[in-house]
Coordinates of C-alpha atoms (C1' of nucleotides) in Angstrom, one line a residue:
Chain A
M1 CA -0.1 0.0 0.1
D2 CA 1.8 3.0 -1.2
W3 CA -0.4 6.4 -1.9
S4 CA 0.1 9.5 -3.5
I5 CA -1.0 12.6 -1.8
Q6 CA -4.1 13.1 -3.9
E7 CA -4.9 9.5 -3.5
I8 CA -4.8 9.4 0.3
A9 CA -6.5 12.6 0.6
K10 CA -9.4 11.0 -1.6
L11 CA -9.3 7.8 0.6
A12 CA -9.7 9.9 4.0
G13 CA -12.0 12.7 2.4
T14 CA -9.7 15.7 2.6
T15 CA -7.4 17.6 0.5
S16 CA -3.8 17.5 -0.5
R17 CA -3.4 20.8 0.5
T18 CA -4.5 19.9 4.3
L19 CA -1.9 17.0 4.1
R20 CA 0.8 19.4 3.1
H21 CA -0.3 21.5 5.9
Y22 CA 0.1 18.9 8.3
D23 CA 3.3 17.9 7.0
D24 CA 4.3 21.7 7.6
I25 CA 3.3 21.7 11.0
G26 CA 4.8 18.2 11.9
L27 CA 1.4 17.0 12.6
L28 CA 1.5 14.1 9.8
A29 CA 4.7 13.2 7.7
P30 CA 4.5 11.2 4.8
A31 CA 5.8 7.8 5.0
R32 CA 8.7 8.7 2.7
I33 CA 9.5 11.3 0.2
A34 CA 10.9 10.1 -3.4
S35 CA 13.9 11.7 -4.9
N36 CA 11.6 14.0 -6.9
G37 CA 10.1 15.4 -3.8
Y38 CA 6.9 13.7 -4.1
R39 CA 5.2 12.8 -0.6
H40 CA 4.2 9.0 -0.4
Y41 CA 1.9 7.5 2.4
D42 CA 1.3 4.2 3.6
A43 CA -1.3 2.5 5.8
D44 CA -0.1 3.6 9.1
S45 CA -0.4 7.1 7.6
L46 CA -4.1 6.4 6.6
V47 CA -4.8 5.5 10.3
R48 CA -3.2 8.5 11.9
L49 CA -4.8 10.8 9.3
Q50 CA -8.1 9.1 10.0
R51 CA -7.6 9.9 13.9
I52 CA -6.6 13.4 13.1
L53 CA -9.8 13.9 11.1
L54 CA -12.1 12.1 13.8
L55 CA -10.5 14.4 16.6
R56 CA -10.8 17.4 14.2
E57 CA -14.4 16.8 13.7
L58 CA -14.7 16.8 17.5
G59 CA -13.7 20.6 17.3
L60 CA -10.4 20.0 18.7
G61 CA -7.4 22.2 17.6
L62 CA -4.3 20.7 15.7
P63 CA -1.9 21.3 18.8
A64 CA -4.4 19.5 21.0
I65 CA -4.6 16.7 18.5
A66 CA -1.1 16.5 18.2
E67 CA -0.9 16.1 21.9
V68 CA -3.7 13.3 22.0
L69 CA -2.0 11.4 19.5
D70 CA 1.5 11.6 21.2
R71 CA -0.1 10.3 24.6
E72 CA -3.4 8.4 23.6
D73 CA -4.2 7.5 27.4
R74 CA -4.6 11.3 28.1
A75 CA -7.3 11.6 25.2
P76 CA -10.2 11.3 27.9
H77 CA -8.7 14.0 29.8
A78 CA -8.1 16.2 26.7
L79 CA -11.5 15.5 25.7
R80 CA -12.9 16.6 29.0
G81 CA -11.2 19.9 28.8
H82 CA -12.4 20.3 25.5
L83 CA -15.9 19.2 26.3
E84 CA -16.0 22.1 29.0
W85 CA -14.9 24.6 26.4
L86 CA -17.6 23.7 24.1
R87 CA -20.4 24.0 26.8
R88 CA -19.0 27.5 27.5
E89 CA -19.1 28.5 24.0
Q90 CA -22.7 27.0 24.0
H91 CA -23.8 29.2 26.8
R92 CA -22.1 32.2 25.5
L93 CA -24.4 31.3 22.1
T94 CA -27.6 31.1 24.1
R95 CA -26.9 34.3 25.7
Q96 CA -26.2 35.9 22.4
I97 CA -29.1 34.5 20.9
A98 CA -31.3 35.9 23.5
S99 CA -29.8 39.2 23.1
V100 CA -30.3 39.5 19.5
E101 CA -33.9 38.3 19.7
H102 CA -34.4 41.0 22.4
T103 CA -32.9 43.5 20.3
I104 CA -35.1 42.7 17.2
D105 CA -38.3 42.8 19.3
A106 CA -37.3 46.3 20.7
L107 CA -36.3 47.5 17.2
E108 CA -39.6 46.2 16.0
G109 CA -41.4 47.8 18.9
G110 CA -40.1 51.2 17.5
E111 CA -37.9 51.5 20.7
R112 CA -35.0 53.6 20.1
L113 CA -32.9 51.2 21.9
M114 CA -29.8 51.9 20.0
A115 CA -29.9 55.4 21.7
E116 CA -30.6 53.8 25.2
Q117 CA -27.7 51.5 24.7
M118 CA -25.5 54.5 24.8
F119 CA -25.2 54.2 28.2
D120 CA -23.4 50.9 27.7
G121 CA -20.1 51.6 29.4
F122 CA -20.6 55.2 28.9
D123 CA -21.7 56.3 32.4
H124 CA -20.0 53.6 33.8
T125 CA -16.6 54.4 32.3
E126 CA -17.4 58.2 32.4
Y127 CA -16.9 58.0 36.2
K128 CA -13.7 56.4 36.2
E129 CA -11.4 59.1 36.6
E130 CA -13.5 61.0 39.0
V131 CA -14.2 57.7 41.0
E132 CA -10.6 57.0 41.1
Q133 CA -9.8 60.3 42.4
R134 CA -12.2 60.7 45.0
W135 CA -13.0 57.5 46.3
G136 CA -9.7 55.4 45.4
V137 CA -8.7 53.1 42.7
D138 CA -10.0 50.0 44.6
A139 CA -13.6 51.5 44.6
Y140 CA -13.3 51.8 40.9
A141 CA -11.9 48.3 40.4
R142 CA -15.0 46.7 42.4
S143 CA -17.4 48.8 40.3
D144 CA -15.8 47.8 37.0
A145 CA -15.8 44.2 37.9
W146 CA -19.5 44.3 38.9
W147 CA -20.2 45.9 35.3
R148 CA -18.3 43.4 33.2
S149 CA -19.7 40.4 35.2
M150 CA -23.3 41.6 34.0
S151 CA -24.8 40.0 30.9
A152 CA -25.6 41.9 28.0
D153 CA -29.3 41.4 28.9
E154 CA -28.6 42.5 32.5
K155 CA -26.7 45.6 31.2
R156 CA -29.3 46.6 29.0
D157 CA -31.9 46.4 31.8
W158 CA -29.8 48.4 34.2
Q159 CA -29.3 50.7 31.3
G160 CA -33.1 50.9 30.7
R161 CA -33.7 51.9 34.2
M162 CA -31.0 54.8 34.1
S163 CA -32.2 56.0 30.8
Q164 CA -35.7 56.2 32.1
L165 CA -34.6 57.8 35.3
S166 CA -32.5 60.4 33.3
A167 CA -35.7 61.1 31.0
D168 CA -37.8 61.8 34.1
W169 CA -35.4 64.0 35.5
I170 CA -35.2 66.0 32.3
A171 CA -39.1 66.0 32.0
A172 CA -39.4 67.4 35.6
S173 CA -36.9 70.2 35.0
E174 CA -38.4 71.2 32.0
R175 CA -41.8 71.5 33.7
G176 CA -40.2 73.6 36.2
V177 CA -41.3 71.7 39.3
D178 CA -40.0 72.7 42.5
P179 CA -36.6 70.6 43.1
A180 CA -37.6 70.5 47.0
G181 CA -41.2 69.4 46.2
N182 CA -42.5 65.8 46.2
E183 CA -42.2 65.0 42.8
A184 CA -38.6 65.9 42.5
Q185 CA -38.0 64.4 45.9
A186 CA -39.4 61.1 44.4
L187 CA -36.9 61.2 41.5
A188 CA -34.1 61.8 44.2
Q189 CA -35.3 58.7 46.0
R190 CA -35.3 56.7 42.9
H191 CA -31.8 58.0 42.0
F192 CA -30.8 56.9 45.5
D193 CA -32.1 53.4 45.0
W194 CA -30.5 53.3 41.6
L195 CA -27.0 54.1 43.0
R196 CA -27.5 51.6 45.7
G197 CA -27.2 48.8 43.0
I198 CA -23.8 49.7 41.9
P199 CA -21.1 48.1 44.1
G200 CA -17.9 50.0 44.5
T201 CA -19.6 53.4 45.3
P202 CA -18.9 54.2 48.8
G203 CA -21.8 52.7 50.7
G204 CA -23.0 51.1 47.2
G205 CA -24.4 48.0 49.1
A206 CA -27.9 47.6 50.8
E207 CA -27.4 50.7 52.7
G208 CA -26.9 52.8 49.7
P209 CA -24.3 55.6 49.0
S210 CA -23.0 57.7 51.6
R211 CA -24.0 61.4 52.2
E212 CA -20.8 62.7 50.8
Y213 CA -20.7 60.7 47.8
F214 CA -24.3 61.5 46.8
L215 CA -23.6 65.4 47.2
G216 CA -20.3 65.0 45.5
L217 CA -22.2 63.2 42.5
A218 CA -24.8 66.0 42.3
E219 CA -22.2 68.7 42.3
M220 CA -20.3 66.9 39.6
Y221 CA -23.4 66.7 37.5
V222 CA -23.4 70.6 37.2
A223 CA -19.5 71.0 37.1
D224 CA -19.0 68.2 34.4
E225 CA -20.7 68.9 31.0
R226 CA -20.2 65.2 30.3
F227 CA -22.6 64.2 33.4
G228 CA -24.7 67.3 32.8
A229 CA -25.6 66.1 29.3
N230 CA -27.4 63.0 30.7
Y231 CA -29.8 65.5 32.4
G232 CA -30.6 68.0 29.8
G233 CA -27.5 70.2 30.0
V234 CA -26.6 72.6 32.6
D235 CA -30.1 73.6 33.7
G236 CA -31.2 70.1 34.0
A237 CA -28.1 69.2 35.9
R238 CA -28.6 72.1 38.2
F239 CA -32.4 71.0 38.9
V240 CA -31.0 67.6 39.6
R241 CA -28.4 68.9 42.0
D242 CA -30.8 71.1 44.0
A243 CA -33.3 68.1 44.3
M244 CA -30.4 65.6 45.3
T245 CA -29.2 68.1 47.6
A246 CA -32.4 68.9 49.4
Y247 CA -32.9 64.9 49.4
A248 CA -29.6 64.6 51.1
E249 CA -30.3 67.1 53.9
R250 CA -33.8 65.4 54.7
N251 CA -32.7 61.8 54.7
L252 CA -28.9 61.3 54.8
Chain B
M1 CA -16.8 67.9 23.6
D2 CA -13.3 66.6 22.1
W3 CA -11.5 63.5 23.3
S4 CA -8.2 62.1 22.4
I5 CA -8.0 58.4 21.2
Q6 CA -7.4 57.3 24.6
E7 CA -10.1 59.2 26.3
I8 CA -12.9 58.1 23.8
A9 CA -11.8 54.5 24.2
K10 CA -12.0 54.7 28.2
L11 CA -15.3 56.3 27.8
A12 CA -16.7 53.4 25.4
G13 CA -14.8 50.7 27.2
T14 CA -12.3 49.8 24.4
T15 CA -8.8 50.3 23.4
S16 CA -7.1 52.9 21.2
R17 CA -5.9 50.0 18.9
T18 CA -9.4 49.3 18.3
L19 CA -10.4 52.7 17.2
R20 CA -7.2 52.8 15.0
H21 CA -8.5 49.7 13.4
Y22 CA -11.8 51.1 12.7
D23 CA -10.4 54.1 11.3
D24 CA -8.0 51.8 9.1
I25 CA -11.3 49.8 7.8
G26 CA -13.5 53.0 7.5
L27 CA -16.0 51.9 10.1
L28 CA -15.4 55.0 12.6
A29 CA -13.1 57.9 11.2
P30 CA -12.2 60.4 13.8
A31 CA -14.1 63.8 13.9
R32 CA -10.9 65.6 13.0
I33 CA -7.3 64.9 12.8
A34 CA -5.0 67.6 14.2
S35 CA -2.0 68.6 12.3
N36 CA 0.3 66.6 14.4
G37 CA -1.7 63.8 13.2
Y38 CA -3.5 63.0 16.3
R39 CA -7.0 61.8 16.1
H40 CA -9.9 63.7 17.8
Y41 CA -13.2 62.5 18.5
D42 CA -16.8 64.3 19.6
A43 CA -20.0 63.2 20.7
D44 CA -21.3 62.0 17.3
S45 CA -18.2 59.5 17.1
L46 CA -19.1 58.4 20.6
V47 CA -22.7 57.8 19.5
R48 CA -21.5 55.8 16.8
L49 CA -18.8 53.8 18.7
Q50 CA -21.5 52.9 21.3
R51 CA -23.7 51.4 18.3
I52 CA -20.6 49.5 16.9
L53 CA -19.8 48.0 20.3
L54 CA -23.4 47.1 21.0
L55 CA -23.5 45.2 17.6
R56 CA -20.3 43.6 18.3
E57 CA -21.5 42.1 21.4
L58 CA -24.3 40.7 19.7
G59 CA -21.9 38.7 17.7
L60 CA -22.1 40.7 14.4
G61 CA -19.1 41.1 12.3
L62 CA -17.5 44.5 11.5
P63 CA -18.8 44.5 7.6
A64 CA -22.1 43.7 8.8
I65 CA -21.9 46.5 11.4
A66 CA -20.9 48.9 9.0
E67 CA -24.1 47.8 6.9
V68 CA -26.5 48.2 9.5
L69 CA -25.3 51.6 10.6
D70 CA -25.7 52.9 7.1
R71 CA -28.8 51.5 6.7
E72 CA -30.4 51.3 10.1
D73 CA -33.9 50.4 8.8
R74 CA -32.6 47.2 7.5
A75 CA -31.1 46.4 11.1
P76 CA -33.9 44.1 12.1
H77 CA -33.3 42.2 8.7
A78 CA -29.6 41.8 9.0
L79 CA -30.3 40.7 12.8
R80 CA -32.5 37.9 11.8
G81 CA -30.0 36.8 9.5
H82 CA -27.4 37.0 12.1
L83 CA -29.9 35.0 14.4
E84 CA -30.2 32.2 12.0
W85 CA -26.4 31.7 11.8
L86 CA -26.4 31.7 15.6
R87 CA -28.9 29.1 15.9
R88 CA -26.9 26.9 13.1
E89 CA -23.9 27.5 15.3
Q90 CA -25.5 26.4 18.4
H91 CA -27.1 23.2 16.8
R92 CA -23.5 22.4 15.5
L93 CA -22.1 22.9 19.0
T94 CA -25.0 20.6 20.4
R95 CA -24.0 17.8 18.1
Q96 CA -20.4 18.3 18.7
I97 CA -20.8 18.1 22.7
A98 CA -22.9 14.8 22.2
S99 CA -20.0 13.5 19.9
V100 CA -17.3 14.3 22.3
E101 CA -19.2 13.0 25.2
H102 CA -19.8 9.8 23.2
T103 CA -16.4 9.4 22.3
I104 CA -15.1 9.8 26.0
D105 CA -17.6 7.2 27.3
A106 CA -16.3 4.7 24.5
L107 CA -12.8 5.4 25.3
E108 CA -13.4 5.0 29.0
G109 CA -15.4 1.8 28.3
G110 CA -12.0 0.4 26.8
E111 CA -13.5 0.4 23.2
R112 CA -11.3 1.0 20.5
L113 CA -13.0 3.6 18.8
M114 CA -10.5 5.2 17.2
A115 CA -10.0 2.0 15.0
E116 CA -13.7 1.7 14.4
Q117 CA -13.5 5.4 13.1
M118 CA -11.2 4.3 10.6
F119 CA -14.1 3.7 8.2
D120 CA -15.1 7.4 8.4
G121 CA -14.8 8.1 4.9
F122 CA -12.7 5.4 4.1
D123 CA -14.7 2.8 2.8
H124 CA -16.7 5.6 1.2
T125 CA -14.2 7.3 -0.9
E126 CA -12.4 4.1 -1.5
Y127 CA -15.4 3.2 -3.8
K128 CA -14.8 6.7 -5.7
E129 CA -12.8 5.4 -8.6
E130 CA -14.5 2.0 -9.0
V131 CA -18.1 3.8 -8.7
E132 CA -17.5 6.4 -11.0
Q133 CA -15.9 4.2 -13.5
R134 CA -18.7 1.6 -13.4
W135 CA -21.8 3.6 -12.4
G136 CA -20.8 7.2 -13.6
V137 CA -19.8 10.3 -12.1
D138 CA -23.2 11.5 -11.1
A139 CA -23.8 8.2 -9.0
Y140 CA -20.8 9.0 -6.9
A141 CA -21.7 12.5 -6.6
R142 CA -25.0 11.6 -5.2
S143 CA -23.4 9.3 -2.9
D144 CA -20.9 11.7 -1.9
A145 CA -23.5 14.3 -1.3
W146 CA -25.3 11.8 1.1
W147 CA -22.3 11.0 3.1
R148 CA -21.3 14.6 3.4
S149 CA -24.8 15.7 4.6
M150 CA -24.5 13.2 7.5
S151 CA -23.8 14.6 11.1
A152 CA -20.7 13.2 12.8
D153 CA -23.1 11.1 14.8
E154 CA -25.1 9.7 12.2
K155 CA -21.6 8.8 10.2
R156 CA -20.5 7.1 13.6
D157 CA -23.9 5.0 13.6
W158 CA -23.5 3.9 10.2
Q159 CA -19.9 3.1 10.5
G160 CA -20.7 1.2 13.5
R161 CA -23.3 -0.9 11.7
M162 CA -21.0 -1.5 8.8
S163 CA -18.1 -2.4 11.3
Q164 CA -20.2 -4.7 13.0
L165 CA -21.1 -6.4 9.7
S166 CA -17.6 -6.5 8.7
A167 CA -16.6 -8.2 11.9
D168 CA -19.7 -11.0 11.6
W169 CA -18.3 -11.7 8.0
I170 CA -14.8 -12.1 9.3
A171 CA -16.0 -14.6 12.1
A172 CA -18.4 -16.6 9.8
S173 CA -15.7 -17.0 7.4
E174 CA -13.2 -18.0 10.1
R175 CA -15.6 -20.7 11.4
G176 CA -15.9 -22.1 8.0
V177 CA -19.6 -22.0 7.6
D178 CA -21.2 -22.6 4.3
P179 CA -21.7 -19.7 2.0
A180 CA -24.8 -20.8 0.9
G181 CA -26.1 -21.5 4.1
N182 CA -28.5 -19.9 6.4
E183 CA -26.0 -18.1 8.5
A184 CA -24.1 -16.6 5.8
Q185 CA -27.1 -15.8 3.5
A186 CA -28.5 -13.8 6.7
L187 CA -25.2 -12.0 6.5
A188 CA -25.7 -11.3 2.9
Q189 CA -29.3 -9.9 3.4
R190 CA -27.8 -7.5 6.0
H191 CA -25.3 -6.7 3.5
F192 CA -27.9 -6.1 1.1
D193 CA -30.2 -3.8 3.5
W194 CA -26.9 -2.1 4.4
L195 CA -26.1 -1.0 0.9
R196 CA -29.9 -0.1 0.5
G197 CA -29.0 2.9 2.9
I198 CA -26.5 4.3 0.4
P199 CA -28.2 6.7 -2.5
G200 CA -26.1 6.9 -5.6
T201 CA -25.7 3.2 -5.8
P202 CA -27.5 2.1 -8.6
G203 CA -30.9 0.9 -7.1
G204 CA -29.7 2.4 -3.9
G205 CA -33.0 3.7 -2.9
A206 CA -35.8 1.6 -1.1
E207 CA -35.7 -1.1 -3.7
G208 CA -32.1 -1.9 -2.9
P209 CA -29.0 -2.3 -5.1
S210 CA -29.5 -3.7 -8.5
R211 CA -28.2 -7.4 -9.1
E212 CA -25.6 -6.2 -11.4
Y213 CA -24.2 -3.8 -8.8
F214 CA -24.5 -6.3 -6.0
L215 CA -22.5 -8.9 -7.9
G216 CA -20.0 -6.4 -9.0
L217 CA -19.3 -5.2 -5.6
A218 CA -18.5 -9.1 -4.6
E219 CA -16.2 -9.4 -7.2
M220 CA -14.6 -6.2 -6.3
Y221 CA -14.0 -7.4 -2.8
V222 CA -11.9 -10.3 -4.1
A223 CA -10.1 -8.5 -6.9
D224 CA -9.1 -5.3 -5.0
E225 CA -7.0 -5.8 -1.7
R226 CA -8.2 -2.5 -0.6
F227 CA -11.8 -3.9 -0.3
G228 CA -10.9 -7.3 0.7
A229 CA -8.9 -6.0 3.6
N230 CA -12.3 -5.3 5.3
Y231 CA -13.2 -8.6 5.1
G232 CA -10.2 -10.2 6.3
G233 CA -8.2 -10.5 3.4
V234 CA -8.5 -12.6 0.3
D235 CA -10.0 -15.7 2.1
G236 CA -12.6 -13.6 3.8
A237 CA -13.3 -11.7 0.5
R238 CA -13.8 -15.2 -1.3
F239 CA -16.3 -16.1 1.4
V240 CA -18.2 -12.8 1.1
R241 CA -18.4 -13.1 -2.6
D242 CA -19.5 -16.6 -2.7
A243 CA -22.2 -15.7 -0.1
M244 CA -23.4 -12.7 -1.7
T245 CA -23.4 -14.5 -5.3
A246 CA -25.7 -17.0 -3.8
Y247 CA -27.9 -14.7 -2.4
A248 CA -28.2 -12.6 -5.6
E249 CA -29.1 -16.0 -7.6
R250 CA -31.8 -16.7 -5.2
N251 CA -33.2 -13.3 -4.5
L252 CA -32.3 -10.8 -7.2
Chain C
dG1 C1' 7.8 16.4 -28.6
dT2 C1' 3.9 17.8 -26.4
dA3 C1' -0.1 17.9 -23.7
dG4 C1' -2.2 17.0 -19.7
dA5 C1' -2.6 15.5 -15.0
dG6 C1' -0.3 15.9 -10.7
dG7 C1' 3.7 17.1 -8.0
dT8 C1' 6.7 20.9 -5.6
dT9 C1' 7.5 25.2 -2.7
dG10 C1' 6.3 29.9 -1.6
dA11 C1' 3.0 33.5 -0.7
dC12 C1' -1.2 36.0 0.3
dG13 C1' -5.9 36.3 2.2
dT14 C1' -9.3 35.2 6.0
dT15 C1' -11.1 37.9 11.9
dA16 C1' -10.5 41.6 14.6
dC17 C1' -7.5 43.4 16.7
dG18 C1' -2.7 42.2 20.4
dT19 C1' 1.5 43.3 20.6
dC20 C1' 6.0 45.0 19.9
dA21 C1' 8.9 48.5 17.4
dA22 C1' 10.8 52.9 15.9
dG23 C1' 10.2 57.6 16.3
dG24 C1' 7.3 62.2 16.9
dT25 C1' 4.6 65.6 20.3
dC26 C1' 3.6 67.8 24.2
dA27 C1' 3.6 69.5 29.0
dA28 C1' 6.2 69.7 33.4
dG29 C1' 10.2 70.0 36.1
dC30 C1' 15.3 70.9 36.5
Chain D
dG1 C1' 17.3 74.5 27.1
dC2 C1' 17.0 69.7 28.2
dT3 C1' 15.4 65.4 30.1
dT4 C1' 11.5 62.6 31.5
dG5 C1' 7.2 60.6 31.0
dA6 C1' 2.8 60.1 28.9
dC7 C1' 0.6 59.7 24.7
dC8 C1' 0.5 59.9 19.8
dT9 C1' 1.9 58.1 15.0
dT10 C1' 2.5 54.4 11.2
dG11 C1' 4.4 49.9 10.0
dA12 C1' 4.3 45.1 10.5
dC13 C1' 4.0 40.6 12.7
dG14 C1' 1.0 36.8 14.8
dT15 C1' -3.4 34.5 15.4
dA16 C1' -6.4 29.0 12.9
dA17 C1' -6.4 26.1 9.5
dC18 C1' -6.1 26.0 5.5
dG19 C1' -8.2 27.8 0.4
dT20 C1' -6.2 29.9 -3.8
dC21 C1' -3.2 31.2 -6.9
dA22 C1' 1.6 31.4 -9.1
dA23 C1' 5.6 29.7 -11.0
dC24 C1' 7.8 25.8 -12.2
dC25 C1' 9.1 20.6 -12.2
dT26 C1' 7.7 15.4 -13.2
dC27 C1' 5.6 11.5 -15.0
dT28 C1' 2.7 9.1 -18.6
dA29 C1' 0.6 8.8 -22.8
dC30 C1' 0.1 9.6 -27.6

DNA sequence: GTAGAGGTTGACGTTACGTCAAGGTCAAGC
DNA sequence: GCTTGACCTTGACGTAACGTCAACCTCTAC
């Protein structure tokens, strides 16, 4: 049994290019190389090739395949590791499918999800420098880890609440309501609760943000146009600050 | 609002390298480029970048993202196409996971699945030249398409039956039973049924292989050592041929 | 001798950047 | 004015597993 490269490729159901590649990377050398440079394969080559192709169909990478073939007793171990990776991939796909379905629904419902999505990472990383300077690198790191641990769906949910809160702030501000009145104070309460959901903020746990952090944020909204933009500009930011300040004086 | 490349990267939660890449491929150009070559981005850049990153999280490729951003009304259409691809990927992974689990079980059960797997594509493509020469290129193409359309699990199942049939032929041959006797004829019947499952073989449908094809195969097993090897060598192949010939004379 | 089929070694393309490498720019401190 | 350090630039290689030319050699058959 002595086959040319094309012959063994057909026998195994692959291509000659693949065989040259396997030769190049040292995964499967020909049984012999004739004086004219032609590669020739034998039955042992075929067996090894069949095993390579089997493992490849299971999704293993070529380096992993080489390892398994070198130490066949470790095949179950390698396959179990591979299995874990496959399962993780499947879960990732499951989440992605859910996200895409959700996005399609939202877009067809006429929601401007894309704009809403703008808060993805925005407000979060927007805080980075300020948070680090005022509350320490550690606080930011915790907050960052929290954010990154969320799935796309969870992020969108969180962003949706924030986006709604922001829109309500702007609406109230434009209607000229009293920052210290009931309506604005209810918004301030929502703002407080919303912040409570962010670990990494001082007092970001169940007890909620600290008085200093809450007041500091309020001032930041006015001082920094990037923050203020989320509340309808300088005027909106001033309104939010006044309402938050009043809330803090009464409750914190 | 005017941000450097690093600043906007942090704002959006990505890297400056990514932004340069998006600039290179024309997906996101900076708002302006200063005389010193520095890239500068504005709020519009940020909006577009956020949308890019959102779509990227959904698993879309950069060309697809560019298309969606150019024609936002086609986003649902593009996403639905993407969704299909995601589902196909998930099914592929599901099958792969099952295959890996099966393989692990087999290996731990001490089965030499790797050897059994040798029939993957082997016997199939082994037929190629003969089939094409005797029954036409078209027949082989149909057979080939059938084979390639099978999942790894289905292939393994088919191979398993073939492997078992082969082993039974060899065992019967070595026990010296009568090729025209009941036992051998039962094997010939199984062989006939097994061939019936292969489209592309003349009469490969429900009616089963034709008399000529069946007899031709029987002779081939003897004439070609590559075929005969599956039935225990020349002696085994002769036994198989005799049994098949007897079967054909009685039933076909 | 000349097709024609098949063999060889490069080398680029694919996806979305990460990661140096070499060098220019800018603000701050001496 | 010079150095330092942070930040910017372009260029180019590496990634996984081959597909796909390109240019050129080899063998068989007519």
